[in-house]
Coordinates of C-alpha atoms and ligand atoms in Angstrom, one line a residue:
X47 CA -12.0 44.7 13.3
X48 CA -10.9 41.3 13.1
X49 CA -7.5 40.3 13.0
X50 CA -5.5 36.9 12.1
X51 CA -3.4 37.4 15.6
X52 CA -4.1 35.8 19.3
X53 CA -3.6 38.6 22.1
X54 CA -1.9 36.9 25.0
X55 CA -1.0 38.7 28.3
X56 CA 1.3 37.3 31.1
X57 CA -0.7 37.8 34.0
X58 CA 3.2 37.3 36.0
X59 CA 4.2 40.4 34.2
X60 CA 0.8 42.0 32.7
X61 CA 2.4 42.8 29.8
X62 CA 0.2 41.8 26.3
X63 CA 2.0 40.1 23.1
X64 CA 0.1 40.0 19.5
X65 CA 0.6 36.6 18.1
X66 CA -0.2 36.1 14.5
X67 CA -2.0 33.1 13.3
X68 CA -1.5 31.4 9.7
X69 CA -3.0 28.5 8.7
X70 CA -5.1 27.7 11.8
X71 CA -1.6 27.8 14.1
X72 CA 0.5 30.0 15.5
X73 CA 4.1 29.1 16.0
X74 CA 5.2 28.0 19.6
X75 CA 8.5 29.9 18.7
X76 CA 6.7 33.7 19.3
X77 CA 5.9 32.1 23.1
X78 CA 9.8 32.4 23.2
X79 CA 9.4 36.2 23.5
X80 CA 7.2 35.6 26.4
X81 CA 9.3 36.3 29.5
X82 CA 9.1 37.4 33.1
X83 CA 12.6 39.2 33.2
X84 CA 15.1 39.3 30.2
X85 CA 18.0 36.9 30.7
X86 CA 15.5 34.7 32.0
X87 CA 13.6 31.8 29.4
X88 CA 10.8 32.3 27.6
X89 CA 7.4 30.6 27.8
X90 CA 7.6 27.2 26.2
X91 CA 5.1 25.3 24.9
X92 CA 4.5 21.5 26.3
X93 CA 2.9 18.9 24.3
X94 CA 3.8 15.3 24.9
X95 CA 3.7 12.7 21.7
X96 CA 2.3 16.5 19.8
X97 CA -1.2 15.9 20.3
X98 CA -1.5 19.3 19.2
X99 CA 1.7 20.4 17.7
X100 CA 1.9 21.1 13.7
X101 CA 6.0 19.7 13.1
X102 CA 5.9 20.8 9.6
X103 CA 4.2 22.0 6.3
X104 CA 3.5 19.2 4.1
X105 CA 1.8 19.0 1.0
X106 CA 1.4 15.2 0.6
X107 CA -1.8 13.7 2.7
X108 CA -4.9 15.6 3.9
X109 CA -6.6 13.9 6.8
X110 CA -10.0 15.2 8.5
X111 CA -10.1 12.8 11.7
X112 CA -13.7 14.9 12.4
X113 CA -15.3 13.7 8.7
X114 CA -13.3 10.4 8.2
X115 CA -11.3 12.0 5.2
X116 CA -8.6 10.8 3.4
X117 CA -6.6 12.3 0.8
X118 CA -3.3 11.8 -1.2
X119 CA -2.0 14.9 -2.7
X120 CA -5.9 16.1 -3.2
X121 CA -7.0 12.4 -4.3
X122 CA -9.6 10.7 -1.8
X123 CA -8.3 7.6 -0.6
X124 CA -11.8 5.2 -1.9
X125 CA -11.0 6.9 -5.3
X126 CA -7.4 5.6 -5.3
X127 CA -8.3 2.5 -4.0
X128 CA -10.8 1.9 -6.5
X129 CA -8.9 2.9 -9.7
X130 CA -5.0 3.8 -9.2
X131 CA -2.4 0.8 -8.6
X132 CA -0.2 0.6 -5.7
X133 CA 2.8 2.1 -8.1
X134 CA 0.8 4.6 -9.6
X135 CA 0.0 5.8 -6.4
X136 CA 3.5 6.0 -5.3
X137 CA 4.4 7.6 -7.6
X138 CA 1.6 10.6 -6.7
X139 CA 2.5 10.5 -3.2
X140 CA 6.8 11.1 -4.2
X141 CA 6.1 13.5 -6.9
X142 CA 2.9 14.8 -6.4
X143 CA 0.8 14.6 -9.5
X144 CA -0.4 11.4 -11.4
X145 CA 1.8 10.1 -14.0
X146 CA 0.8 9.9 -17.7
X147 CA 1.2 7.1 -19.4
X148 CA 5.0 7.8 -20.7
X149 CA 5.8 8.5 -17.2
X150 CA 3.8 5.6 -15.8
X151 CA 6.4 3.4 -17.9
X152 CA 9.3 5.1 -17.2
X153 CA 8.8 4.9 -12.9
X154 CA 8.0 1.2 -13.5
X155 CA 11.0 0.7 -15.4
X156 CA 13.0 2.7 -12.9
X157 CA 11.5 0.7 -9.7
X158 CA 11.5 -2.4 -11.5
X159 CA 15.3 -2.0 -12.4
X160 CA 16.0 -2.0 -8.6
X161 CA 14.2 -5.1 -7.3
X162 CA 17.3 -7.3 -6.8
X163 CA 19.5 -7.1 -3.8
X164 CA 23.3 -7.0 -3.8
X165 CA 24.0 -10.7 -3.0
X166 CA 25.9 -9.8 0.3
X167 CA 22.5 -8.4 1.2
X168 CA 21.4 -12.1 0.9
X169 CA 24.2 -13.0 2.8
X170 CA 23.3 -10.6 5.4
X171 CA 19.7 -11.9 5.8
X172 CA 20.9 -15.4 6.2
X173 CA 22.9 -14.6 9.3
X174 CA 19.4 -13.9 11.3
X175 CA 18.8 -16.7 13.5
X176 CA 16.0 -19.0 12.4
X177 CA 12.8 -17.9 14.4
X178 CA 14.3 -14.1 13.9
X179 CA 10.8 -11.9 13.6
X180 CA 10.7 -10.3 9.6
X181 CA 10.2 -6.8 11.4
X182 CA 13.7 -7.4 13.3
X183 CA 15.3 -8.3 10.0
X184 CA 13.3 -5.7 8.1
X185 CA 14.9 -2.8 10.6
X186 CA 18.8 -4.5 10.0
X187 CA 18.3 -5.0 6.6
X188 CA 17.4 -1.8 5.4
X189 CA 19.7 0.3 8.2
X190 CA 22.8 -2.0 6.1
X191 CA 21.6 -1.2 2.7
X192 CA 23.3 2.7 3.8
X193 CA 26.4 0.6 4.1
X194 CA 25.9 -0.4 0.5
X195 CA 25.0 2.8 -1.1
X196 CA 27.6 5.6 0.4
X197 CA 25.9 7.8 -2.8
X198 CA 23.0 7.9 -0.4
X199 CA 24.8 10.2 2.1
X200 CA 24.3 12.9 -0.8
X201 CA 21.1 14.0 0.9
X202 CA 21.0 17.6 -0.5
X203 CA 21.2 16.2 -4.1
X204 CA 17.8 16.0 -6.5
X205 CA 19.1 13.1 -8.5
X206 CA 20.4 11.0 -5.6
X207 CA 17.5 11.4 -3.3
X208 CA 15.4 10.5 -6.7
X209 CA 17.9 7.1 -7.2
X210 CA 17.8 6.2 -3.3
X211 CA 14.0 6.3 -3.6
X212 CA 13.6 3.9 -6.8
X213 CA 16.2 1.6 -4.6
X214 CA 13.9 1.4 -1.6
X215 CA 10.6 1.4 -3.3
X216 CA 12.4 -1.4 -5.6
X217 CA 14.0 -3.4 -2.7
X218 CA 11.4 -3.5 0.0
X219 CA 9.2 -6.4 -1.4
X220 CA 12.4 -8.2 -1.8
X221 CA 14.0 -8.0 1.6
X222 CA 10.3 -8.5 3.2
X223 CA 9.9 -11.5 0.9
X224 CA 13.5 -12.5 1.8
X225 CA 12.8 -12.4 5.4
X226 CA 9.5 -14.5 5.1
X227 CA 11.5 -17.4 3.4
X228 CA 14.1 -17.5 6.1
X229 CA 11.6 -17.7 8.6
X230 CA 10.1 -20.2 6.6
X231 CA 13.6 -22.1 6.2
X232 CA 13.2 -21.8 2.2
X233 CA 15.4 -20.2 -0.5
X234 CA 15.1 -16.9 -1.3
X235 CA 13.2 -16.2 -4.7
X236 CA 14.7 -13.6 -7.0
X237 CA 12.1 -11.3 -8.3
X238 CA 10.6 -11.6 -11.6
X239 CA 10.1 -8.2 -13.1
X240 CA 7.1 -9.3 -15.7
X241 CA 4.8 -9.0 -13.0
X242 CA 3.4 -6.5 -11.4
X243 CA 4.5 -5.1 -7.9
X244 CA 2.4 -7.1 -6.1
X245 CA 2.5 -10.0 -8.5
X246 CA 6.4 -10.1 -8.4
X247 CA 6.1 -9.8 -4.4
X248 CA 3.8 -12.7 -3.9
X249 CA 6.1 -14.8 -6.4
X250 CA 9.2 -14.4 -4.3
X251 CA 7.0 -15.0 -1.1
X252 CA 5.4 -18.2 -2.1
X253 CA 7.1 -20.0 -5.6
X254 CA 8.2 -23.1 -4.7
X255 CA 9.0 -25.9 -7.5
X256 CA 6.8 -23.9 -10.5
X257 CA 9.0 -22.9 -13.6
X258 CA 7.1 -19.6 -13.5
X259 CA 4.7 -18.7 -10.5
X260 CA 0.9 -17.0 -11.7
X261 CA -0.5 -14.9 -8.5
X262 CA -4.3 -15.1 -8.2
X263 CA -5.3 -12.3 -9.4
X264 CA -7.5 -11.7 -6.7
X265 CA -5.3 -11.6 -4.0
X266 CA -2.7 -10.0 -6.1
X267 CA -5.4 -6.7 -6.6
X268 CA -6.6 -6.8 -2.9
X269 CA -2.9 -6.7 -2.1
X270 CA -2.1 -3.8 -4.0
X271 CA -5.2 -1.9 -2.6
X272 CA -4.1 -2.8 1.1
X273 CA -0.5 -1.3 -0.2
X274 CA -2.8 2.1 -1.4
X275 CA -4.4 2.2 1.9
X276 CA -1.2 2.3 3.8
X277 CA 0.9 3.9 1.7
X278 CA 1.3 7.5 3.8
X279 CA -0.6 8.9 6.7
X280 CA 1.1 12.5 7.0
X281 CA 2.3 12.7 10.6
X282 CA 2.3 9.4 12.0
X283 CA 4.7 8.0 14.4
X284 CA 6.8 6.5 12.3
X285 CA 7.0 9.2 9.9
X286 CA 7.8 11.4 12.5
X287 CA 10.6 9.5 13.2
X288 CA 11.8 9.4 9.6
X289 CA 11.6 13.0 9.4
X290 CA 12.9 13.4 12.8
X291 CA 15.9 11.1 12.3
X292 CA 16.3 12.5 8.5
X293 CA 16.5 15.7 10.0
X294 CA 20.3 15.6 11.1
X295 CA 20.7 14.7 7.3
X296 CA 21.6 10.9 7.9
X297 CA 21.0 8.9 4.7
X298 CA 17.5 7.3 4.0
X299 CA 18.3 4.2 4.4
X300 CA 19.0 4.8 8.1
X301 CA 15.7 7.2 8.5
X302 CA 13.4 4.6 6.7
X303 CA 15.3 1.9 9.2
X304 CA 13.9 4.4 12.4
X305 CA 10.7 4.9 10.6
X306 CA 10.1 0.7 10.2
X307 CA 11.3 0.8 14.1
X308 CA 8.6 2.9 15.2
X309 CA 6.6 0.8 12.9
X310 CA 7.3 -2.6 15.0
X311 CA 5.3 -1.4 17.8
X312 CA 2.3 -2.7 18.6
X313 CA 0.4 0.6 19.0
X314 CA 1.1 1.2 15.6
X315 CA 2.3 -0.5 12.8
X316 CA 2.1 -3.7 14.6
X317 CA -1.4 -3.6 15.3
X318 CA -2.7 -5.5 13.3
X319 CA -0.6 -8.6 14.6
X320 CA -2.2 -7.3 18.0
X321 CA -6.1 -7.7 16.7
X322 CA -5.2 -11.3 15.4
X323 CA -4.1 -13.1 18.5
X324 CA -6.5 -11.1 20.4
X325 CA -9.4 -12.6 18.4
X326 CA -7.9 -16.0 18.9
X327 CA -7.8 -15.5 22.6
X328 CA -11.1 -14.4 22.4
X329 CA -11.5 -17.7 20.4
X330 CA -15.3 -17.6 19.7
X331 CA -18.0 -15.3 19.7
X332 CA -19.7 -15.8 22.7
X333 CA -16.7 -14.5 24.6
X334 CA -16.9 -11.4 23.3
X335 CA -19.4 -9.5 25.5
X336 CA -16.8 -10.8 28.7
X337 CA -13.9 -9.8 26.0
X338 CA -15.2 -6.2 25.9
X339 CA -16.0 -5.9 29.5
X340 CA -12.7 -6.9 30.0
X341 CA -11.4 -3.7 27.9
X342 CA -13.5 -1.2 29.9
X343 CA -11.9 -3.1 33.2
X344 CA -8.4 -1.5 31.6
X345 CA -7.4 -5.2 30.8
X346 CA -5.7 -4.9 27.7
X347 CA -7.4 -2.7 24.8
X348 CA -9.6 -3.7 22.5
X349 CA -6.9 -4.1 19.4
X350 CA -7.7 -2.3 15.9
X351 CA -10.4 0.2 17.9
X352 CA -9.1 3.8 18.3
X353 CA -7.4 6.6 16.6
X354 CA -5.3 9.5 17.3
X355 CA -7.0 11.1 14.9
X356 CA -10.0 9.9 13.7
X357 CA -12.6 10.3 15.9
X358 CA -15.4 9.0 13.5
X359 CA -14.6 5.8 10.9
X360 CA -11.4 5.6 9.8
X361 CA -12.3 5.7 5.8
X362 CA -9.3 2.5 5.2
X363 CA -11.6 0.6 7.7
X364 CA -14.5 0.5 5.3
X365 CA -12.7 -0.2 2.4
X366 CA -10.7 -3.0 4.0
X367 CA -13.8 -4.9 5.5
X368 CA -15.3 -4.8 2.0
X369 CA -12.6 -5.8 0.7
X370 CA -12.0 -8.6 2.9
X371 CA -15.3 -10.5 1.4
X372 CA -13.7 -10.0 -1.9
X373 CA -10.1 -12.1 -0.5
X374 CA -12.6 -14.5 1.2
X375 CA -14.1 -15.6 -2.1
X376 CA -10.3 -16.8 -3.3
X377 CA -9.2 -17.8 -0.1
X378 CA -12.1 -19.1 2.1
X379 CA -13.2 -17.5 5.1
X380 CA -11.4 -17.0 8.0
X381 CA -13.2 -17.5 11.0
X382 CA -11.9 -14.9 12.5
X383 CA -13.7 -12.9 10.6
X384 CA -17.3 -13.8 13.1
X385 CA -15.5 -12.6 16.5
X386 CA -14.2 -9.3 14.4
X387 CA -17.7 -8.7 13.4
X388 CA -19.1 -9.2 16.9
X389 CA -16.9 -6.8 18.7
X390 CA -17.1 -4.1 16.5
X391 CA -21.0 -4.4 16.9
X392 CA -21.2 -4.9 20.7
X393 CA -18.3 -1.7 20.8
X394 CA -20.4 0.3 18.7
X395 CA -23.5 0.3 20.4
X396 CA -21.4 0.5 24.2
X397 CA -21.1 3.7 25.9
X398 CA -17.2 3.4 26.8
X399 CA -16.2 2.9 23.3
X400 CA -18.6 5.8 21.9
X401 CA -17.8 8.7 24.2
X402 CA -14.2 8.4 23.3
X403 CA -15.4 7.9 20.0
X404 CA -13.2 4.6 19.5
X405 CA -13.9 3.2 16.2
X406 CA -12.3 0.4 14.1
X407 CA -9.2 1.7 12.2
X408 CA -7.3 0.3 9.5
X409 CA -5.7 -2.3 11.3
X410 CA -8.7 -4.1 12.8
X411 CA -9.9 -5.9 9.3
X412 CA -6.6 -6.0 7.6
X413 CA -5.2 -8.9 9.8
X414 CA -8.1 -10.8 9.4
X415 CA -7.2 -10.5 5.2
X416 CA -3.8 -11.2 5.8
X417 CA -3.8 -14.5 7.6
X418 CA -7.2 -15.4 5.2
X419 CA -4.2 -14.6 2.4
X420 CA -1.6 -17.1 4.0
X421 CA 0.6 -14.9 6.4
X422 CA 1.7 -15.4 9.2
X423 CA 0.9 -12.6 11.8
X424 CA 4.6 -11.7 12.2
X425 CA 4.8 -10.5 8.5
X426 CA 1.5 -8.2 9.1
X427 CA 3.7 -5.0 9.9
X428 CA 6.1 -6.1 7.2
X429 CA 3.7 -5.4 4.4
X430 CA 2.1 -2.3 6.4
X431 CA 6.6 -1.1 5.8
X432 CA 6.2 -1.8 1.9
X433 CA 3.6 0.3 1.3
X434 CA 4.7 2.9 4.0
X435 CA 7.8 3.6 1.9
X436 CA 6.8 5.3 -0.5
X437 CA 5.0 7.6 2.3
X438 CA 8.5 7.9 4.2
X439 CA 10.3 8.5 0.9
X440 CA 8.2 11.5 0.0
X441 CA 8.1 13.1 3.8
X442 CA 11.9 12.9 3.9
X443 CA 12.2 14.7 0.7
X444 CA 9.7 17.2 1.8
X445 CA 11.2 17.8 4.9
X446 CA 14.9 18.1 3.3
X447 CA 13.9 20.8 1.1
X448 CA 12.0 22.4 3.5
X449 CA 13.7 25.7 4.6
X450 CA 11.9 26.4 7.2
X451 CA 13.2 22.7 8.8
X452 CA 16.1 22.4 11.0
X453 CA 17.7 19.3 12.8
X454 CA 14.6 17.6 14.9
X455 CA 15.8 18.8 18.9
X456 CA 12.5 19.1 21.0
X457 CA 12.6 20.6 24.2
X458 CA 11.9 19.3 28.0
X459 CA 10.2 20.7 31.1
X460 CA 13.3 19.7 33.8
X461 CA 11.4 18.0 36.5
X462 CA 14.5 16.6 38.4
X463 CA 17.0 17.5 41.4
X464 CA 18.3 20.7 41.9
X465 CA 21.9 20.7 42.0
X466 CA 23.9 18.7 44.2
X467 CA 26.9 17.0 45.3
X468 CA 28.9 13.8 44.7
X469 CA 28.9 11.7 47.7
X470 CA 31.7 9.0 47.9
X471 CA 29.9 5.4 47.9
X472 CA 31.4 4.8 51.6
X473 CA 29.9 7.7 52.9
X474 CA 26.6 7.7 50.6
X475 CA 23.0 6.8 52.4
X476 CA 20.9 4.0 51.1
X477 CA 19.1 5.1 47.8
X478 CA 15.7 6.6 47.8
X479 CA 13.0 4.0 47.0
X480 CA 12.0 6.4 44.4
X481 CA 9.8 4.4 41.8
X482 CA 12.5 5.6 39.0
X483 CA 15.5 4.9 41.2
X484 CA 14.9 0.8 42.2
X485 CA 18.5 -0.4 42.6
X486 CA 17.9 -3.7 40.9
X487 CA 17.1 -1.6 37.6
X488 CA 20.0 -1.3 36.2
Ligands
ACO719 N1 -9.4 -0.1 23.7 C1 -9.9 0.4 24.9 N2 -9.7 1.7 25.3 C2 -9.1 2.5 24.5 C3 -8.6 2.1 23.3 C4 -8.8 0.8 22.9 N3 -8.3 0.3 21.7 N4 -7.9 3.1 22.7 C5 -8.0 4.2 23.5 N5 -8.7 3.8 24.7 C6 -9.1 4.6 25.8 C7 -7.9 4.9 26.7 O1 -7.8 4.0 27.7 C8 -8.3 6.3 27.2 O2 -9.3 6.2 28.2 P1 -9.3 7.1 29.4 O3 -9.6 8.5 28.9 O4 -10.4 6.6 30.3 O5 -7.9 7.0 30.0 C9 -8.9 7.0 26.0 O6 -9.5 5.9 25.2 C10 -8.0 7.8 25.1 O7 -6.9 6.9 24.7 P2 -5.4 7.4 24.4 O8 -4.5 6.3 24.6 O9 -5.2 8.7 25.2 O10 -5.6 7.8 22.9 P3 -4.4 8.0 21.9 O11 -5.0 9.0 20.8 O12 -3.2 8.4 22.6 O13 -4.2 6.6 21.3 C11 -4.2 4.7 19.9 C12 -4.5 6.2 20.0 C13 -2.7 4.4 20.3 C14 -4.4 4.2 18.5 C15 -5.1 3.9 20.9 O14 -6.5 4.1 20.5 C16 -4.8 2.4 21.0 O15 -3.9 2.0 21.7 N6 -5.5 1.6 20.1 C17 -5.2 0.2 20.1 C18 -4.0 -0.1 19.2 C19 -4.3 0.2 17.7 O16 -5.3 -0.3 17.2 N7 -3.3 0.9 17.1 C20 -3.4 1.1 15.6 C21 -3.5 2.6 15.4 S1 -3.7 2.8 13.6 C22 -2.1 2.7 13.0 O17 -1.1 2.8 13.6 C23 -2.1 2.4 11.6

């Protein structure tokens, strides 16, 4: 008779343990019981960056990497795209249904209310040296924002959490916006809450003498759909780290401040600045071919190509490359556009890329839109943070109310030296040329 358990015997000890699985997993902490004597430790369970290790239960974003699904709270992702606003969608993502139209007001009211920055904020940002990258300021920025909201350390309370959320949902556009000027040597812009969320961002990025600054509306709707298409991706690497730094019960400000670290990288959130100036290496497409064969050599990876998860199309990748003919139409084309196109043909079709089923992701068009758009390539993560807020916002509050969640504290596989004993430096030998003991490392 079928059963919803794994039978798993030690073959050290031959003794059999009944395992139950729920949900398609069985928890790692039952291999604890697994042991060869009884003061000694149990079986552990040893998965590196958790390629397959469920952290938590979440009821925010379905993915199926296999199918090239998307969801939000049960919504697919093209749906969204084509008909929700990035604030409506945030709004589904923190609270987990659709608002109606009374509600609708009420979060944009709320949101809109916290768009302005303490002017010591602004004080703050102006201390970053000039050519400071937005991503650096973005991480300082929002870490000091705790340092301006000690209300935030209440993590355990409904009504803060809620107020901490409407701050950095409100504030991100600003201090991203506020970053871009400085690099840009230009004053900041306060936001102006008659537009939209998009509107009001591209105002304080790019008003210059105008009494009052009209956004294309073109650009200002394919910018709110690139905000929907980033706006959570259940266990990412940044996420993780919100949760994971969230988990000791730190304020938000400090976990989204990790989360837009992990973000800065370029094998994730920082991608997309990656595909860019590889495509103007690459510089035209007839160097592609020797480009790709260059990737197969292990020299440098093709950027935007590749997924921890989705092993067929990732679904934002379609809806960005349409929508980057739509952006093209307002802005012009970018030419980068041609060597894009190229490689993802030639990678296609080339055995490397399809048996390890590498295909674009979200970040391979997006940059392409971005600079079409007028950004430079350090503020590509920046805007990937914006949207990802409201994903990070809505993890951490999961996670906090989680019961089953304790303080984030994986455990190691101890590969080092037994014990041994301090030798006084006159009498030490020479250090071992171990690869992870050079002497000039330090
Ligand atoms: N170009 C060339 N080869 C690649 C690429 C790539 N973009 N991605 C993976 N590979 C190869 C690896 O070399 C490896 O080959 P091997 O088995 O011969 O050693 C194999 O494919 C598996 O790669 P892993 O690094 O083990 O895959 P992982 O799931 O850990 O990495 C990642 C996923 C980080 C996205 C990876 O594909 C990558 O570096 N891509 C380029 C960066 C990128 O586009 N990141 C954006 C991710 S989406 C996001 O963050 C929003």
């Amino acid at each position: 008779m079928p059963r919803d358990t794994l039978t798993i015997t030690d073959n050290r000890t031959g003794q059999t343990y009944e395992v139950p699985i729920e949900n398609g997993a069985i928890a790692t902490q039952q291999l604890a019981k697994i042991k060869i004597a009884p003061d000694r430790e149990g079986l552990l369970g040893y998965d590196p960056a958790f390629g397959n290790t469920a952290s938590c239960k979440s009821r925010i974003t379905f993915i199926d990497g296999e199918r090239g699904i998307l969801r939000y709270r049960g919504y697919p992702i093209e749906e969204l795209a084509e008909k929700s606003t990035f604030l409506e969608t945030a709004y589904l993502i923190v609270k987990g249904e659709l608002p109606d139209r009374a509600h609708f007001e009420r979060w944009k009211k709320n949101v809109t209310q916290h768009t302005m920055v303490h002017e010591n904020v602004k004080a703050f940002m102006a201390g970053f040296r000039y050519d400071a990258h937005p991503m650096g300021m973005l991480v300082g920025t929002v870490g000091a924002l705790s340092t301006f909201y000690p209300d935030a350390q209440d993590v355990e309370d409904l009504e803060s959490r809620r107020l901490q959320t409407r701050r950095l949902i409100g504030k991100l556009p600003t201090i991203a916006a506020f970053a871009y000027r400085h690099t840009r040597g230009r004053p900041y812009v306060y936001p102006d809450n008659d537009l939209s969320y998009t509107g009001n961002f591209l105002n304080m990025l790019f008003r210059m003498g105008e009494r009052l600054y009209e956004p294309d509306p073109i650009i200002e709707r394919a910018l709110d759909v690139l905000f929907i298409l980033h706006a959570d991706h259940e266990q990412n690497c940044s996420t993780n780290a919100v949760r994971s730094v969230g988990s000791s019960l730190v304020d938000p400000y400090s976990a989204v401040a990790a989360g837009i670290g992990a973000l800065y990288g370029p094998r994730h959130g920082g991608a997309n600045e990656a595909v860019v100036r590889m495509l103007q290496e690459i510089g035209s497409v007839d160097r592609v071919p020797q480009a790709i064969q260059g990737f197969k050599n292990g020299d440098g990876r093709l950027m935007g190509f590749g997924h921890r998860i989705y092993k067929n199309y990732d679904p934002r990748g379609k809806i960005i490359k349409k929508l980057a003919y739509d952006v093209f139409e307002a802005t012009g084309k970018n030419p980068l556009i041609e060597i894009a196109l190229e490689l993802e043909r030639i990678a296609l079709q080339d055995d490397y890329f399809v048996k390890r089923r590498l295909y674009p992701n979200v970040d391979f068009y997006s940059g392409v839109i971005y600079q079409a758009m007028g950004f430079p390539v350090t503020m590509f993560p920046v805007l990937f943070a914006i949207a990802r807020t409201a994903g990070w916002l809505a993890q951490w509050a999961e996670m906090v109310r989680d019961p089953e969640q304790r303080i984030s504290r994986p455990r190691q596989i101890y590969v080092g030296e037994e014990e041994r004993h301090y030798i006084a430096i006159p009498e030490r030998p020479p250090p071992s040329d171990r690869e992870d003991m050079v002497s000039d490392d330090i």
